[in-house]
Amino acid sequence: MQKEFIIKTRRSVTLNVTGGKIDSFREKEETTGTVRVYENGCIGIAGCLGTPDEQKLTEKAMEALTLGIPYPCKLDGALEQESLHEEEIIHVSDFIPTMQSFLDRLGEVCPKFAFSNKISLNYQKTEYRNSLGRHLTSAERTEAQAICLTLCSVTREIILMLMSCSRGLKKNMMRFIYLPILLPEDILL
């Protein structure tokens, strides 16, 4: 029998924006665990939400093997590798004032727009191990997992959608999905 064990931890801080003002804050952390076992060309899977007990998940995955779900598998062999990029983009205690300052600057430059939607700060760490000696760990704030702004604005039947993902708050952070007008570059931090 061959086995894989995966642990994922996700943390996020989300700010709800209404009319250019932050009106709520949500902080969330979620850990999941998964065990996949392979035997005789079949797979058994078990998972959980919360801190995983590898032994219990392995037992459940082995029970799931009896379902006979065919799955060809060839696990990769021994390798240990870590890719840890856990540097903090912005401390959570500074997140609200920094983003409100950004929204205030947007409001000054575009006074006829009322910005609304979400701003998120996201982090993910994944650990993978298998029975052949592979152990991989990745933790980072990638382009898709950093600070994400999704702001919508409606004025005079014009819809403005800003969406951004970036490692930091730099001038090159904004990517406009649909923008009927050009915003001055000086609104960016």
JSON list of N, CA and C in Angstrom, two decimals, residues 75-142:
[
{"chain": "A", "resi": 75, "resn": "LEU", "atom": "N", "xyz": [3.38, 7.27, -7.39]},
{"chain": "A", "resi": 75, "resn": "LEU", "atom": "CA", "xyz": [3.90, 8.32, -6.52]},
{"chain": "A", "resi": 75, "resn": "LEU", "atom": "C", "xyz": [5.36, 8.61, -6.85]},
{"chain": "A", "resi": 76, "resn": "ASP", "atom": "N", "xyz": [5.75, 9.86, -6.66]},
{"chain": "A", "resi": 76, "resn": "ASP", "atom": "CA", "xyz": [7.15, 10.24, -6.83]},
{"chain": "A", "resi": 76, "resn": "ASP", "atom": "C", "xyz": [7.94, 9.85, -5.60]},
{"chain": "A", "resi": 77, "resn": "GLY", "atom": "N", "xyz": [9.21, 9.56, -5.79]},
{"chain": "A", "resi": 77, "resn": "GLY", "atom": "CA", "xyz": [10.08, 9.07, -4.73]},
{"chain": "A", "resi": 77, "resn": "GLY", "atom": "C", "xyz": [10.65, 10.16, -3.84]},
{"chain": "A", "resi": 78, "resn": "ALA", "atom": "N", "xyz": [11.65, 9.76, -3.08]},
{"chain": "A", "resi": 78, "resn": "ALA", "atom": "CA", "xyz": [12.23, 10.58, -2.02]},
{"chain": "A", "resi": 78, "resn": "ALA", "atom": "C", "xyz": [12.72, 11.94, -2.51]},
{"chain": "A", "resi": 79, "resn": "LEU", "atom": "N", "xyz": [12.27, 12.97, -1.81]},
{"chain": "A", "resi": 79, "resn": "LEU", "atom": "CA", "xyz": [12.72, 14.34, -2.02]},
{"chain": "A", "resi": 79, "resn": "LEU", "atom": "C", "xyz": [12.18, 15.15, -0.86]},
{"chain": "A", "resi": 80, "resn": "GLU", "atom": "N", "xyz": [13.03, 15.95, -0.25]},
{"chain": "A", "resi": 80, "resn": "GLU", "atom": "CA", "xyz": [12.58, 16.88, 0.78]},
{"chain": "A", "resi": 80, "resn": "GLU", "atom": "C", "xyz": [12.85, 18.28, 0.27]},
{"chain": "A", "resi": 81, "resn": "GLN", "atom": "N", "xyz": [11.81, 19.11, 0.29]},
{"chain": "A", "resi": 81, "resn": "GLN", "atom": "CA", "xyz": [11.95, 20.46, -0.23]},
{"chain": "A", "resi": 81, "resn": "GLN", "atom": "C", "xyz": [11.02, 21.39, 0.51]},
{"chain": "A", "resi": 82, "resn": "GLU", "atom": "N", "xyz": [11.54, 22.57, 0.86]},
{"chain": "A", "resi": 82, "resn": "GLU", "atom": "CA", "xyz": [10.73, 23.61, 1.49]},
{"chain": "A", "resi": 82, "resn": "GLU", "atom": "C", "xyz": [10.81, 24.87, 0.66]},
{"chain": "A", "resi": 83, "resn": "SER", "atom": "N", "xyz": [9.68, 25.50, 0.48]},
{"chain": "A", "resi": 83, "resn": "SER", "atom": "CA", "xyz": [9.61, 26.80, -0.18]},
{"chain": "A", "resi": 83, "resn": "SER", "atom": "C", "xyz": [8.79, 27.70, 0.74]},
{"chain": "A", "resi": 84, "resn": "LEU", "atom": "N", "xyz": [9.47, 28.35, 1.66]},
{"chain": "A", "resi": 84, "resn": "LEU", "atom": "CA", "xyz": [8.79, 29.16, 2.67]},
{"chain": "A", "resi": 84, "resn": "LEU", "atom": "C", "xyz": [9.03, 30.64, 2.40]},
{"chain": "A", "resi": 85, "resn": "HIS", "atom": "N", "xyz": [7.98, 31.30, 2.01]},
{"chain": "A", "resi": 85, "resn": "HIS", "atom": "CA", "xyz": [8.00, 32.74, 1.77]},
{"chain": "A", "resi": 85, "resn": "HIS", "atom": "C", "xyz": [6.91, 33.34, 2.65]},
{"chain": "A", "resi": 86, "resn": "GLU", "atom": "N", "xyz": [7.20, 33.40, 3.93]},
{"chain": "A", "resi": 86, "resn": "GLU", "atom": "CA", "xyz": [6.19, 33.78, 4.90]},
{"chain": "A", "resi": 86, "resn": "GLU", "atom": "C", "xyz": [6.32, 35.23, 5.37]},
{"chain": "A", "resi": 87, "resn": "GLU", "atom": "N", "xyz": [7.13, 36.02, 4.66]},
{"chain": "A", "resi": 87, "resn": "GLU", "atom": "CA", "xyz": [7.28, 37.40, 5.09]},
{"chain": "A", "resi": 87, "resn": "GLU", "atom": "C", "xyz": [5.92, 38.11, 5.06]},
{"chain": "A", "resi": 88, "resn": "GLU", "atom": "N", "xyz": [5.74, 38.96, 6.03]},
{"chain": "A", "resi": 88, "resn": "GLU", "atom": "CA", "xyz": [4.47, 39.64, 6.19]},
{"chain": "A", "resi": 88, "resn": "GLU", "atom": "C", "xyz": [4.37, 40.82, 5.23]},
{"chain": "A", "resi": 89, "resn": "ILE", "atom": "N", "xyz": [3.28, 40.90, 4.50]},
{"chain": "A", "resi": 89, "resn": "ILE", "atom": "CA", "xyz": [3.06, 42.02, 3.59]},
{"chain": "A", "resi": 89, "resn": "ILE", "atom": "C", "xyz": [2.72, 43.26, 4.41]},
{"chain": "A", "resi": 90, "resn": "ILE", "atom": "N", "xyz": [1.78, 43.08, 5.29]},
{"chain": "A", "resi": 90, "resn": "ILE", "atom": "CA", "xyz": [1.33, 44.15, 6.17]},
{"chain": "A", "resi": 90, "resn": "ILE", "atom": "C", "xyz": [0.78, 43.49, 7.42]},
{"chain": "A", "resi": 91, "resn": "HIS", "atom": "N", "xyz": [1.09, 44.04, 8.58]},
{"chain": "A", "resi": 91, "resn": "HIS", "atom": "CA", "xyz": [0.60, 43.46, 9.82]},
{"chain": "A", "resi": 91, "resn": "HIS", "atom": "C", "xyz": [-0.91, 43.66, 9.91]},
{"chain": "A", "resi": 92, "resn": "VAL", "atom": "N", "xyz": [-1.60, 42.71, 10.46]},
{"chain": "A", "resi": 92, "resn": "VAL", "atom": "CA", "xyz": [-3.06, 42.76, 10.53]},
{"chain": "A", "resi": 92, "resn": "VAL", "atom": "C", "xyz": [-3.52, 44.03, 11.24]},
{"chain": "A", "resi": 93, "resn": "SER", "atom": "N", "xyz": [-2.80, 44.47, 12.26]},
{"chain": "A", "resi": 93, "resn": "SER", "atom": "CA", "xyz": [-3.21, 45.69, 12.99]},
{"chain": "A", "resi": 93, "resn": "SER", "atom": "C", "xyz": [-3.10, 46.95, 12.12]},
{"chain": "A", "resi": 94, "resn": "ASP", "atom": "N", "xyz": [-2.27, 46.91, 11.08]},
{"chain": "A", "resi": 94, "resn": "ASP", "atom": "CA", "xyz": [-2.13, 48.05, 10.16]},
{"chain": "A", "resi": 94, "resn": "ASP", "atom": "C", "xyz": [-3.00, 47.92, 8.92]},
{"chain": "A", "resi": 95, "resn": "PHE", "atom": "N", "xyz": [-3.61, 46.77, 8.73]},
{"chain": "A", "resi": 95, "resn": "PHE", "atom": "CA", "xyz": [-4.36, 46.49, 7.51]},
{"chain": "A", "resi": 95, "resn": "PHE", "atom": "C", "xyz": [-5.55, 47.43, 7.33]},
{"chain": "A", "resi": 96, "resn": "ILE", "atom": "N", "xyz": [-6.38, 47.59, 8.37]},
{"chain": "A", "resi": 96, "resn": "ILE", "atom": "CA", "xyz": [-7.56, 48.43, 8.26]},
{"chain": "A", "resi": 96, "resn": "ILE", "atom": "C", "xyz": [-7.17, 49.90, 8.00]},
{"chain": "A", "resi": 97, "resn": "PRO", "atom": "N", "xyz": [-6.29, 50.51, 8.82]},
{"chain": "A", "resi": 97, "resn": "PRO", "atom": "CA", "xyz": [-5.97, 51.92, 8.53]},
{"chain": "A", "resi": 97, "resn": "PRO", "atom": "C", "xyz": [-5.32, 52.14, 7.16]},
{"chain": "A", "resi": 98, "resn": "THR", "atom": "N", "xyz": [-4.47, 51.22, 6.73]},
{"chain": "A", "resi": 98, "resn": "THR", "atom": "CA", "xyz": [-3.81, 51.36, 5.43]},
{"chain": "A", "resi": 98, "resn": "THR", "atom": "C", "xyz": [-4.82, 51.27, 4.29]},
{"chain": "A", "resi": 99, "resn": "MET", "atom": "N", "xyz": [-5.72, 50.30, 4.36]},
{"chain": "A", "resi": 99, "resn": "MET", "atom": "CA", "xyz": [-6.72, 50.15, 3.31]},
{"chain": "A", "resi": 99, "resn": "MET", "atom": "C", "xyz": [-7.74, 51.29, 3.33]},
{"chain": "A", "resi": 100, "resn": "GLN", "atom": "N", "xyz": [-8.10, 51.80, 4.53]},
{"chain": "A", "resi": 100, "resn": "GLN", "atom": "CA", "xyz": [-9.02, 52.93, 4.58]},
{"chain": "A", "resi": 100, "resn": "GLN", "atom": "C", "xyz": [-8.37, 54.16, 3.98]},
{"chain": "A", "resi": 101, "resn": "SER", "atom": "N", "xyz": [-7.06, 54.34, 4.24]},
{"chain": "A", "resi": 101, "resn": "SER", "atom": "CA", "xyz": [-6.33, 55.45, 3.63]},
{"chain": "A", "resi": 101, "resn": "SER", "atom": "C", "xyz": [-6.34, 55.34, 2.11]},
{"chain": "A", "resi": 102, "resn": "PHE", "atom": "N", "xyz": [-6.14, 54.13, 1.61]},
{"chain": "A", "resi": 102, "resn": "PHE", "atom": "CA", "xyz": [-6.20, 53.88, 0.16]},
{"chain": "A", "resi": 102, "resn": "PHE", "atom": "C", "xyz": [-7.59, 54.23, -0.39]},
{"chain": "A", "resi": 103, "resn": "LEU", "atom": "N", "xyz": [-8.64, 53.79, 0.31]},
{"chain": "A", "resi": 103, "resn": "LEU", "atom": "CA", "xyz": [-10.01, 54.07, -0.14]},
{"chain": "A", "resi": 103, "resn": "LEU", "atom": "C", "xyz": [-10.29, 55.57, -0.10]},
{"chain": "A", "resi": 104, "resn": "ASP", "atom": "N", "xyz": [-9.77, 56.27, 0.94]},
{"chain": "A", "resi": 104, "resn": "ASP", "atom": "CA", "xyz": [-9.96, 57.72, 1.03]},
{"chain": "A", "resi": 104, "resn": "ASP", "atom": "C", "xyz": [-9.30, 58.42, -0.15]},
{"chain": "A", "resi": 105, "resn": "ARG", "atom": "N", "xyz": [-8.10, 57.96, -0.54]},
{"chain": "A", "resi": 105, "resn": "ARG", "atom": "CA", "xyz": [-7.41, 58.55, -1.69]},
{"chain": "A", "resi": 105, "resn": "ARG", "atom": "C", "xyz": [-8.20, 58.29, -2.97]},
{"chain": "A", "resi": 106, "resn": "LEU", "atom": "N", "xyz": [-8.75, 57.09, -3.12]},
{"chain": "A", "resi": 106, "resn": "LEU", "atom": "CA", "xyz": [-9.59, 56.80, -4.29]},
{"chain": "A", "resi": 106, "resn": "LEU", "atom": "C", "xyz": [-10.80, 57.74, -4.30]},
{"chain": "A", "resi": 107, "resn": "GLY", "atom": "N", "xyz": [-11.40, 57.94, -3.13]},
{"chain": "A", "resi": 107, "resn": "GLY", "atom": "CA", "xyz": [-12.57, 58.82, -3.02]},
{"chain": "A", "resi": 107, "resn": "GLY", "atom": "C", "xyz": [-12.26, 60.26, -3.37]},
{"chain": "A", "resi": 108, "resn": "GLU", "atom": "N", "xyz": [-11.07, 60.73, -3.00]},
{"chain": "A", "resi": 108, "resn": "GLU", "atom": "CA", "xyz": [-10.67, 62.10, -3.32]},
{"chain": "A", "resi": 108, "resn": "GLU", "atom": "C", "xyz": [-10.48, 62.28, -4.82]},
{"chain": "A", "resi": 109, "resn": "VAL", "atom": "N", "xyz": [-9.86, 61.31, -5.46]},
{"chain": "A", "resi": 109, "resn": "VAL", "atom": "CA", "xyz": [-9.58, 61.40, -6.89]},
{"chain": "A", "resi": 109, "resn": "VAL", "atom": "C", "xyz": [-10.83, 61.16, -7.72]},
{"chain": "A", "resi": 110, "resn": "CYS", "atom": "N", "xyz": [-11.72, 60.32, -7.22]},
{"chain": "A", "resi": 110, "resn": "CYS", "atom": "CA", "xyz": [-12.95, 59.97, -7.94]},
{"chain": "A", "resi": 110, "resn": "CYS", "atom": "C", "xyz": [-14.16, 60.22, -7.04]},
{"chain": "A", "resi": 111, "resn": "PRO", "atom": "N", "xyz": [-14.49, 61.50, -6.78]},
{"chain": "A", "resi": 111, "resn": "PRO", "atom": "CA", "xyz": [-15.54, 61.81, -5.80]},
{"chain": "A", "resi": 111, "resn": "PRO", "atom": "C", "xyz": [-16.95, 61.35, -6.20]},
{"chain": "A", "resi": 112, "resn": "LYS", "atom": "N", "xyz": [-17.19, 61.08, -7.49]},
{"chain": "A", "resi": 112, "resn": "LYS", "atom": "CA", "xyz": [-18.52, 60.64, -7.91]},
{"chain": "A", "resi": 112, "resn": "LYS", "atom": "C", "xyz": [-18.70, 59.13, -7.84]},
{"chain": "A", "resi": 113, "resn": "PHE", "atom": "N", "xyz": [-17.64, 58.43, -7.43]},
{"chain": "A", "resi": 113, "resn": "PHE", "atom": "CA", "xyz": [-17.71, 56.97, -7.34]},
{"chain": "A", "resi": 113, "resn": "PHE", "atom": "C", "xyz": [-17.86, 56.55, -5.88]},
{"chain": "A", "resi": 114, "resn": "ALA", "atom": "N", "xyz": [-18.69, 55.57, -5.64]},
{"chain": "A", "resi": 114, "resn": "ALA", "atom": "CA", "xyz": [-18.84, 54.98, -4.30]},
{"chain": "A", "resi": 114, "resn": "ALA", "atom": "C", "xyz": [-18.32, 53.55, -4.39]},
{"chain": "A", "resi": 115, "resn": "PHE", "atom": "N", "xyz": [-17.14, 53.30, -3.84]},
{"chain": "A", "resi": 115, "resn": "PHE", "atom": "CA", "xyz": [-16.50, 52.00, -3.95]},
{"chain": "A", "resi": 115, "resn": "PHE", "atom": "C", "xyz": [-17.06, 51.03, -2.93]},
{"chain": "A", "resi": 116, "resn": "SER", "atom": "N", "xyz": [-17.31, 49.80, -3.37]},
{"chain": "A", "resi": 116, "resn": "SER", "atom": "CA", "xyz": [-17.86, 48.77, -2.50]},
{"chain": "A", "resi": 116, "resn": "SER", "atom": "C", "xyz": [-17.32, 47.41, -2.89]},
{"chain": "A", "resi": 117, "resn": "ASN", "atom": "N", "xyz": [-17.34, 46.47, -2.00]},
{"chain": "A", "resi": 117, "resn": "ASN", "atom": "CA", "xyz": [-17.01, 45.06, -2.17]},
{"chain": "A", "resi": 117, "resn": "ASN", "atom": "C", "xyz": [-16.04, 44.60, -1.10]},
{"chain": "A", "resi": 118, "resn": "LYS", "atom": "N", "xyz": [-14.95, 43.92, -1.47]},
{"chain": "A", "resi": 118, "resn": "LYS", "atom": "CA", "xyz": [-14.07, 43.26, -0.50]},
{"chain": "A", "resi": 118, "resn": "LYS", "atom": "C", "xyz": [-12.60, 43.58, -0.74]},
{"chain": "A", "resi": 119, "resn": "ILE", "atom": "N", "xyz": [-11.84, 43.57, 0.36]},
{"chain": "A", "resi": 119, "resn": "ILE", "atom": "CA", "xyz": [-10.38, 43.62, 0.32]},
{"chain": "A", "resi": 119, "resn": "ILE", "atom": "C", "xyz": [-9.92, 42.48, 1.21]},
{"chain": "A", "resi": 120, "resn": "SER", "atom": "N", "xyz": [-9.04, 41.63, 0.70]},
{"chain": "A", "resi": 120, "resn": "SER", "atom": "CA", "xyz": [-8.61, 40.45, 1.47]},
{"chain": "A", "resi": 120, "resn": "SER", "atom": "C", "xyz": [-7.09, 40.36, 1.54]},
{"chain": "A", "resi": 121, "resn": "LEU", "atom": "N", "xyz": [-6.62, 39.86, 2.66]},
{"chain": "A", "resi": 121, "resn": "LEU", "atom": "CA", "xyz": [-5.21, 39.52, 2.86]},
{"chain": "A", "resi": 121, "resn": "LEU", "atom": "C", "xyz": [-5.19, 38.01, 3.12]},
{"chain": "A", "resi": 122, "resn": "ASN", "atom": "N", "xyz": [-4.52, 37.25, 2.25]},
{"chain": "A", "resi": 122, "resn": "ASN", "atom": "CA", "xyz": [-4.60, 35.79, 2.30]},
{"chain": "A", "resi": 122, "resn": "ASN", "atom": "C", "xyz": [-3.22, 35.15, 2.42]},
{"chain": "A", "resi": 123, "resn": "TYR", "atom": "N", "xyz": [-3.22, 33.99, 3.06]},
{"chain": "A", "resi": 123, "resn": "TYR", "atom": "CA", "xyz": [-1.99, 33.22, 3.28]},
{"chain": "A", "resi": 123, "resn": "TYR", "atom": "C", "xyz": [-2.35, 31.74, 3.21]},
{"chain": "A", "resi": 124, "resn": "GLN", "atom": "N", "xyz": [-1.47, 30.93, 2.65]},
{"chain": "A", "resi": 124, "resn": "GLN", "atom": "CA", "xyz": [-1.70, 29.48, 2.60]},
{"chain": "A", "resi": 124, "resn": "GLN", "atom": "C", "xyz": [-0.39, 28.73, 2.81]},
{"chain": "A", "resi": 125, "resn": "LYS", "atom": "N", "xyz": [-0.47, 27.66, 3.59]},
{"chain": "A", "resi": 125, "resn": "LYS", "atom": "CA", "xyz": [0.67, 26.77, 3.78]},
{"chain": "A", "resi": 125, "resn": "LYS", "atom": "C", "xyz": [0.20, 25.35, 3.49]},
{"chain": "A", "resi": 126, "resn": "THR", "atom": "N", "xyz": [0.99, 24.62, 2.70]},
{"chain": "A", "resi": 126, "resn": "THR", "atom": "CA", "xyz": [0.65, 23.24, 2.34]},
{"chain": "A", "resi": 126, "resn": "THR", "atom": "C", "xyz": [1.84, 22.35, 2.64]},
{"chain": "A", "resi": 127, "resn": "GLU", "atom": "N", "xyz": [1.53, 21.21, 3.27]},
{"chain": "A", "resi": 127, "resn": "GLU", "atom": "CA", "xyz": [2.56, 20.19, 3.52]},
{"chain": "A", "resi": 127, "resn": "GLU", "atom": "C", "xyz": [2.11, 18.89, 2.89]},
{"chain": "A", "resi": 128, "resn": "TYR", "atom": "N", "xyz": [3.02, 18.25, 2.16]},
{"chain": "A", "resi": 128, "resn": "TYR", "atom": "CA", "xyz": [2.71, 16.99, 1.47]},
{"chain": "A", "resi": 128, "resn": "TYR", "atom": "C", "xyz": [3.78, 15.97, 1.84]},
{"chain": "A", "resi": 129, "resn": "ARG", "atom": "N", "xyz": [3.34, 14.77, 2.24]},
{"chain": "A", "resi": 129, "resn": "ARG", "atom": "CA", "xyz": [4.26, 13.66, 2.49]},
{"chain": "A", "resi": 129, "resn": "ARG", "atom": "C", "xyz": [3.70, 12.42, 1.84]},
{"chain": "A", "resi": 130, "resn": "ASN", "atom": "N", "xyz": [4.61, 11.53, 1.37]},
{"chain": "A", "resi": 130, "resn": "ASN", "atom": "CA", "xyz": [4.12, 10.24, 0.89]},
{"chain": "A", "resi": 130, "resn": "ASN", "atom": "C", "xyz": [4.99, 9.11, 1.43]},
{"chain": "A", "resi": 131, "resn": "SER", "atom": "N", "xyz": [4.52, 7.90, 1.22]},
{"chain": "A", "resi": 131, "resn": "SER", "atom": "CA", "xyz": [5.18, 6.72, 1.78]},
{"chain": "A", "resi": 131, "resn": "SER", "atom": "C", "xyz": [6.50, 6.38, 1.10]},
{"chain": "A", "resi": 132, "resn": "LEU", "atom": "N", "xyz": [6.83, 7.07, 0.01]},
{"chain": "A", "resi": 132, "resn": "LEU", "atom": "CA", "xyz": [8.09, 6.83, -0.68]},
{"chain": "A", "resi": 132, "resn": "LEU", "atom": "C", "xyz": [9.18, 7.83, -0.28]},
{"chain": "A", "resi": 133, "resn": "GLY", "atom": "N", "xyz": [8.90, 8.64, 0.75]},
{"chain": "A", "resi": 133, "resn": "GLY", "atom": "CA", "xyz": [9.91, 9.55, 1.27]},
{"chain": "A", "resi": 133, "resn": "GLY", "atom": "C", "xyz": [9.85, 10.97, 0.75]},
{"chain": "A", "resi": 134, "resn": "ARG", "atom": "N", "xyz": [8.81, 11.33, 0.02]},
{"chain": "A", "resi": 134, "resn": "ARG", "atom": "CA", "xyz": [8.69, 12.71, -0.46]},
{"chain": "A", "resi": 134, "resn": "ARG", "atom": "C", "xyz": [8.07, 13.55, 0.65]},
{"chain": "A", "resi": 135, "resn": "HIS", "atom": "N", "xyz": [8.67, 14.72, 0.90]},
{"chain": "A", "resi": 135, "resn": "HIS", "atom": "CA", "xyz": [8.16, 15.65, 1.91]},
{"chain": "A", "resi": 135, "resn": "HIS", "atom": "C", "xyz": [8.34, 17.07, 1.37]},
{"chain": "A", "resi": 136, "resn": "LEU", "atom": "N", "xyz": [7.23, 17.69, 1.00]},
{"chain": "A", "resi": 136, "resn": "LEU", "atom": "CA", "xyz": [7.26, 19.03, 0.41]},
{"chain": "A", "resi": 136, "resn": "LEU", "atom": "C", "xyz": [6.46, 19.99, 1.28]},
{"chain": "A", "resi": 137, "resn": "THR", "atom": "N", "xyz": [6.99, 21.19, 1.48]},
{"chain": "A", "resi": 137, "resn": "THR", "atom": "CA", "xyz": [6.29, 22.21, 2.25]},
{"chain": "A", "resi": 137, "resn": "THR", "atom": "C", "xyz": [6.36, 23.51, 1.48]},
{"chain": "A", "resi": 138, "resn": "SER", "atom": "N", "xyz": [5.22, 24.17, 1.36]},
{"chain": "A", "resi": 138, "resn": "SER", "atom": "CA", "xyz": [5.14, 25.44, 0.67]},
{"chain": "A", "resi": 138, "resn": "SER", "atom": "C", "xyz": [4.29, 26.39, 1.51]},
{"chain": "A", "resi": 139, "resn": "ALA", "atom": "N", "xyz": [4.83, 27.58, 1.74]},
{"chain": "A", "resi": 139, "resn": "ALA", "atom": "CA", "xyz": [4.08, 28.61, 2.46]},
{"chain": "A", "resi": 139, "resn": "ALA", "atom": "C", "xyz": [4.40, 29.94, 1.82]},
{"chain": "A", "resi": 140, "resn": "GLU", "atom": "N", "xyz": [3.38, 30.61, 1.35]},
{"chain": "A", "resi": 140, "resn": "GLU", "atom": "CA", "xyz": [3.64, 31.89, 0.72]},
{"chain": "A", "resi": 140, "resn": "GLU", "atom": "C", "xyz": [2.39, 32.71, 0.50]},
{"chain": "A", "resi": 141, "resn": "ARG", "atom": "N", "xyz": [2.64, 33.93, 0.18]},
{"chain": "A", "resi": 141, "resn": "ARG", "atom": "CA", "xyz": [1.62, 34.85, -0.26]},
{"chain": "A", "resi": 141, "resn": "ARG", "atom": "C", "xyz": [1.92, 35.10, -1.74]},
{"chain": "A", "resi": 142, "resn": "THR", "atom": "N", "xyz": [1.35, 34.29, -2.60]},
{"chain": "A", "resi": 142, "resn": "THR", "atom": "CA", "xyz": [1.63, 34.41, -4.03]},
{"chain": "A", "resi": 142, "resn": "THR", "atom": "C", "xyz": [0.74, 35.48, -4.64]}
]
